[in-house]
Coordinates of C-alpha atoms in Angstrom, one line a residue:
M1 CA 64.5 -45.9 6.9
T2 CA 68.1 -47.4 5.3
E3 CA 71.4 -46.7 6.0
K4 CA 71.4 -44.6 2.9
H5 CA 69.3 -41.6 3.8
W6 CA 71.0 -40.6 7.4
P7 CA 71.6 -37.1 6.0
I8 CA 67.7 -36.7 5.9
R9 CA 67.4 -38.4 9.4
L10 CA 69.8 -35.5 10.3
F11 CA 67.8 -32.9 8.6
E12 CA 64.7 -33.6 10.4
K13 CA 65.8 -33.3 13.8
S14 CA 68.4 -29.9 12.9
V15 CA 66.2 -26.7 13.3
L16 CA 69.2 -24.7 11.4
K17 CA 69.1 -27.1 8.6
Q18 CA 65.4 -26.6 8.2
R19 CA 65.3 -22.9 8.3
K20 CA 68.4 -22.7 6.0
Y21 CA 66.8 -24.4 3.3
R22 CA 63.4 -22.6 3.8
E23 CA 65.1 -19.4 3.2
I24 CA 67.0 -20.9 -0.2
T25 CA 64.2 -22.0 -1.7
E26 CA 61.5 -18.9 -0.9
L27 CA 64.3 -17.3 -3.4
L28 CA 65.1 -20.0 -5.2
G29 CA 61.6 -20.4 -6.9
N30 CA 60.2 -22.8 -9.5
C31 CA 63.6 -24.5 -11.3
T32 CA 61.3 -26.4 -13.3
G33 CA 62.6 -26.6 -17.1
L34 CA 66.0 -24.9 -15.7
H35 CA 69.7 -26.2 -15.2
C36 CA 70.7 -25.4 -11.9
L37 CA 73.8 -25.8 -9.5
D38 CA 74.5 -25.9 -6.2
I39 CA 77.6 -25.9 -4.3
G40 CA 78.4 -26.7 -0.5
A41 CA 75.8 -28.7 0.2
D42 CA 77.5 -30.7 2.9
N43 CA 76.1 -34.0 3.6
G44 CA 73.9 -33.6 0.4
V45 CA 70.6 -33.8 1.6
I46 CA 70.0 -30.0 0.4
S47 CA 70.9 -30.9 -3.0
Y48 CA 68.5 -34.2 -2.5
L49 CA 65.5 -31.6 -2.0
F50 CA 66.1 -29.2 -4.8
R51 CA 66.4 -32.1 -7.4
R52 CA 62.7 -32.9 -5.8
R53 CA 61.7 -29.7 -6.7
G54 CA 62.0 -30.1 -10.5
G55 CA 64.8 -28.9 -12.7
E56 CA 68.2 -30.4 -13.8
W57 CA 70.7 -30.3 -11.1
K58 CA 74.2 -30.5 -11.0
S59 CA 76.1 -30.4 -7.0
A60 CA 79.3 -29.5 -6.1
D61 CA 81.9 -29.2 -3.1
L62 CA 85.5 -29.1 -1.6
E63 CA 86.1 -32.4 0.2
A64 CA 86.1 -35.8 -1.0
D65 CA 84.3 -36.6 2.1
A66 CA 81.1 -34.4 1.2
V67 CA 81.2 -35.0 -2.1
R68 CA 80.7 -39.0 -1.4
S69 CA 77.8 -38.1 0.9
I70 CA 75.7 -36.3 -1.7
R71 CA 76.7 -39.3 -4.2
E72 CA 75.5 -41.4 -2.0
L73 CA 71.9 -39.7 -1.6
V74 CA 71.6 -38.3 -5.0
G75 CA 73.7 -40.8 -7.3
D76 CA 75.5 -38.8 -10.3
N77 CA 76.0 -35.2 -11.3
V78 CA 78.1 -34.1 -8.5
F79 CA 81.8 -32.8 -9.0
Q80 CA 84.9 -32.2 -5.9
I81 CA 86.2 -28.6 -7.1
D82 CA 88.9 -26.5 -5.7
G83 CA 87.0 -23.1 -5.0
K84 CA 88.8 -21.5 -8.0
K85 CA 87.6 -23.5 -11.1
T86 CA 84.9 -25.6 -12.2
P87 CA 84.2 -28.3 -14.6
F88 CA 81.6 -26.5 -16.6
A89 CA 80.6 -24.9 -19.4
D90 CA 80.1 -21.0 -20.2
N91 CA 76.0 -19.5 -19.8
Q92 CA 75.6 -23.6 -18.5
F93 CA 73.3 -22.7 -15.7
D94 CA 70.0 -20.9 -15.1
R95 CA 70.3 -20.7 -11.3
A96 CA 73.2 -21.7 -8.7
V97 CA 73.5 -21.8 -5.1
I98 CA 76.2 -21.0 -3.0
I99 CA 75.6 -22.6 0.1
D100 CA 78.0 -21.9 3.6
F101 CA 81.3 -22.0 0.7
L102 CA 82.6 -18.9 0.2
E103 CA 83.9 -18.3 4.0
H104 CA 85.9 -21.7 3.4
I105 CA 87.6 -20.2 0.6
E106 CA 91.1 -18.0 -0.2
S107 CA 90.0 -17.8 -3.4
D108 CA 86.4 -16.1 -3.1
R109 CA 86.8 -13.1 -5.5
E110 CA 88.1 -15.4 -8.1
F111 CA 85.5 -17.6 -7.2
V112 CA 82.5 -15.7 -8.2
E113 CA 84.2 -14.8 -11.4
E114 CA 84.1 -18.0 -12.2
L115 CA 80.3 -18.4 -11.1
Q116 CA 79.7 -15.4 -13.7
R117 CA 81.3 -17.3 -16.3
I118 CA 78.8 -20.5 -16.2
L119 CA 76.0 -18.9 -15.9
K120 CA 74.0 -17.7 -18.2
P121 CA 73.1 -13.8 -19.1
G122 CA 70.3 -12.9 -16.2
G123 CA 70.6 -16.0 -14.6
E124 CA 70.5 -16.0 -10.6
L125 CA 72.9 -16.7 -8.0
I126 CA 71.9 -17.1 -4.2
I127 CA 74.3 -16.7 -1.6
N128 CA 74.0 -17.8 1.9
V129 CA 77.1 -17.1 4.4
P130 CA 77.9 -16.5 8.1
F131 CA 76.7 -12.7 8.6
V132 CA 79.6 -10.9 10.7
K133 CA 78.3 -10.2 14.5
N134 CA 80.6 -9.7 17.0
S135 CA 78.3 -10.7 19.9
G136 CA 78.6 -12.1 23.2
L137 CA 77.4 -15.5 21.8
R138 CA 80.3 -15.3 19.3
K139 CA 82.7 -14.6 22.0
L140 CA 81.4 -17.4 24.3
R141 CA 82.2 -19.9 20.9
L142 CA 85.3 -18.8 20.9
A143 CA 86.0 -19.5 24.7
I144 CA 85.1 -23.1 23.9
G145 CA 87.1 -23.3 21.2
Q146 CA 84.6 -22.6 18.2
T147 CA 87.2 -20.7 16.1
D148 CA 86.5 -20.0 12.5
E149 CA 89.9 -22.2 11.8
K150 CA 88.1 -25.2 13.4
H151 CA 85.3 -24.9 11.2
G152 CA 87.3 -24.1 8.7
H153 CA 86.7 -21.2 7.7
V154 CA 89.3 -18.5 6.3
R155 CA 87.1 -15.9 7.3
H156 CA 84.4 -14.9 10.1
G157 CA 81.5 -13.6 7.6
Y158 CA 80.5 -11.3 5.1
T159 CA 78.4 -8.0 5.5
V160 CA 76.0 -6.7 2.8
E161 CA 78.3 -4.4 2.0
S162 CA 81.3 -7.1 1.6
L163 CA 79.4 -9.4 -0.5
R164 CA 78.0 -6.2 -2.8
E165 CA 81.9 -5.3 -3.0
L166 CA 83.0 -8.8 -3.6
L167 CA 80.4 -9.3 -6.4
G168 CA 81.0 -6.3 -8.1
D169 CA 80.0 -5.3 -11.7
R170 CA 79.5 -9.2 -12.1
F171 CA 75.7 -9.2 -9.9
S172 CA 73.6 -7.3 -9.2
M173 CA 71.7 -7.5 -6.1
V174 CA 68.2 -8.3 -6.2
A175 CA 67.3 -8.9 -2.1
A176 CA 69.8 -9.4 1.6
K177 CA 68.4 -10.5 4.8
T178 CA 70.1 -11.6 8.1
Y179 CA 68.0 -15.2 9.9
S180 CA 68.7 -17.5 12.6
K181 CA 69.0 -15.5 15.6
F182 CA 70.3 -16.1 19.3
F183 CA 68.1 -18.9 20.4
S184 CA 68.7 -20.8 17.2
E185 CA 72.6 -20.4 16.9
F186 CA 72.9 -20.8 20.8
V187 CA 71.2 -24.4 20.5
D188 CA 73.4 -25.0 17.5
T189 CA 76.5 -24.2 19.6
V190 CA 75.7 -26.8 22.5
L191 CA 75.2 -29.1 19.6
T192 CA 78.3 -28.6 18.5
F193 CA 80.4 -28.7 21.5
A194 CA 78.7 -32.2 22.4
I195 CA 79.7 -33.4 18.8
D196 CA 82.7 -31.7 19.0
W197 CA 83.3 -33.4 22.8
L198 CA 82.3 -36.8 20.6
K199 CA 84.8 -36.7 18.1
K200 CA 87.9 -35.2 19.7
G201 CA 91.0 -36.2 18.7
Q202 CA 89.7 -36.0 15.0
Q203 CA 90.9 -33.5 12.4
S204 CA 88.6 -31.3 11.1
S205 CA 88.5 -30.6 7.2
Q206 CA 88.3 -27.9 5.0
K207 CA 84.5 -27.3 5.4
G208 CA 84.8 -28.2 9.3
R209 CA 83.2 -31.3 11.2
I210 CA 81.7 -33.0 8.9
V211 CA 78.8 -35.7 10.3
T212 CA 79.0 -38.9 8.7
G213 CA 76.9 -41.8 8.5
N214 CA 79.2 -43.4 10.5
D215 CA 79.0 -41.2 13.0
L216 CA 75.2 -41.8 13.3
A217 CA 75.3 -45.5 13.3
R218 CA 78.5 -45.0 16.0
Y219 CA 76.2 -42.5 18.1
Q220 CA 73.0 -44.3 17.5
K221 CA 72.1 -43.8 21.3
L222 CA 72.6 -40.7 21.9
F223 CA 70.5 -39.8 18.7
K224 CA 67.8 -40.9 19.8
L225 CA 67.6 -39.6 23.0
Y226 CA 68.3 -36.3 20.9
S227 CA 65.1 -37.0 18.9
L228 CA 63.1 -37.0 22.1
I229 CA 64.4 -33.9 23.4
Y230 CA 64.3 -32.2 19.9
P231 CA 60.8 -30.7 20.3
I232 CA 62.3 -28.6 23.6
V233 CA 65.2 -27.8 20.7
W234 CA 62.4 -26.6 18.4
A235 CA 60.5 -24.7 21.0
I236 CA 63.8 -22.8 21.7
A237 CA 64.6 -22.1 18.5
Q238 CA 61.0 -20.4 17.9
L239 CA 62.0 -17.8 20.5
D240 CA 64.1 -16.1 17.9
N241 CA 60.8 -14.3 16.7
L242 CA 60.8 -12.3 19.5
L243 CA 63.8 -11.1 18.9
F244 CA 62.6 -9.1 15.9
W245 CA 64.6 -5.9 15.9
R246 CA 68.1 -8.1 16.0
S247 CA 69.8 -9.1 12.9
G248 CA 70.3 -12.8 12.5
Y249 CA 74.1 -14.6 12.1
M250 CA 73.2 -15.7 8.9
L251 CA 73.4 -13.7 5.6
I252 CA 71.5 -15.0 2.0
V253 CA 71.3 -12.7 -0.7
K254 CA 69.9 -13.2 -4.0
T255 CA 71.8 -11.5 -7.0
Q256 CA 71.3 -11.6 -11.0
V257 CA 74.5 -11.8 -13.4
I258 CA 75.5 -8.8 -15.6
K259 CA 77.1 -9.7 -18.6
L260 CA 78.3 -7.4 -20.8
E261 CA 78.4 -7.5 -24.7
R262 CA 82.0 -7.0 -25.9
G263 CA 81.1 -3.6 -27.3
D264 CA 79.6 -3.0 -24.6
R265 CA 82.1 -3.6 -22.5
G266 CA 84.7 -1.2 -24.7
R267 CA 82.2 1.4 -23.8
K268 CA 82.4 1.3 -20.3
Q269 CA 86.1 0.6 -20.1
A270 CA 86.8 3.2 -22.5
A271 CA 84.5 5.8 -20.4
F272 CA 86.4 4.8 -17.7
S273 CA 89.6 5.8 -18.9
G274 CA 87.7 9.1 -19.9
Q275 CA 87.0 9.6 -15.9
N276 CA 90.0 8.8 -14.8
N277 CA 92.2 11.5 -17.2

């Protein structure tokens, strides 16, 4: 496989990324003939896989390195955004997928308003974010330096209730679930610790620690070693199935945009005003 496709090599050895992709696509459905947007897809492999499913896609992210990585994999229609405004037109997209992005921006409420603007009436929005869990594993992560700040998070995460409050009356929540439980996350904690040790002294970006093609080339022997033990990592992650009563560490929701006609908006504001008089 050529160096251009290094994100795919990482994806094939990442239990969490594969699970994330499955959870998103279950909610996303068939995109054939639709105009879609993905935001926050990190190194671009999920953007690449989305395009293979059909539909017309655009991608966006915060960091220049992430944008560059996505472009290397998918080509054009990749944009750098600031977490507030986007370069897209009103009512441009049928579907949008926001992947591990809202927790990185201070302006999450302003950005939700922007998403409503660029989605068509009745358009669908899928949001993937960390789920707030003050667990023993979180305490371990904090103790070994895997803090929210280190990951570029401005907040720990969200709950269903806090997301519902953030979305307000702009979106109707259709489905919500958590996934990725203790065993998967513990394996990820160990791998993240190893990556941080290898890249010690290097500053994290606004999107946290981004693994690049240069990293893969530099640590090729270690990646080959990890590939050998990956079946064990995969088997450990499957133990999550035993924890069927526990919530996961990731939250994914599917919502539908609500756009009031001008007359409806005026009636709603008048009704609200009457209730408060």
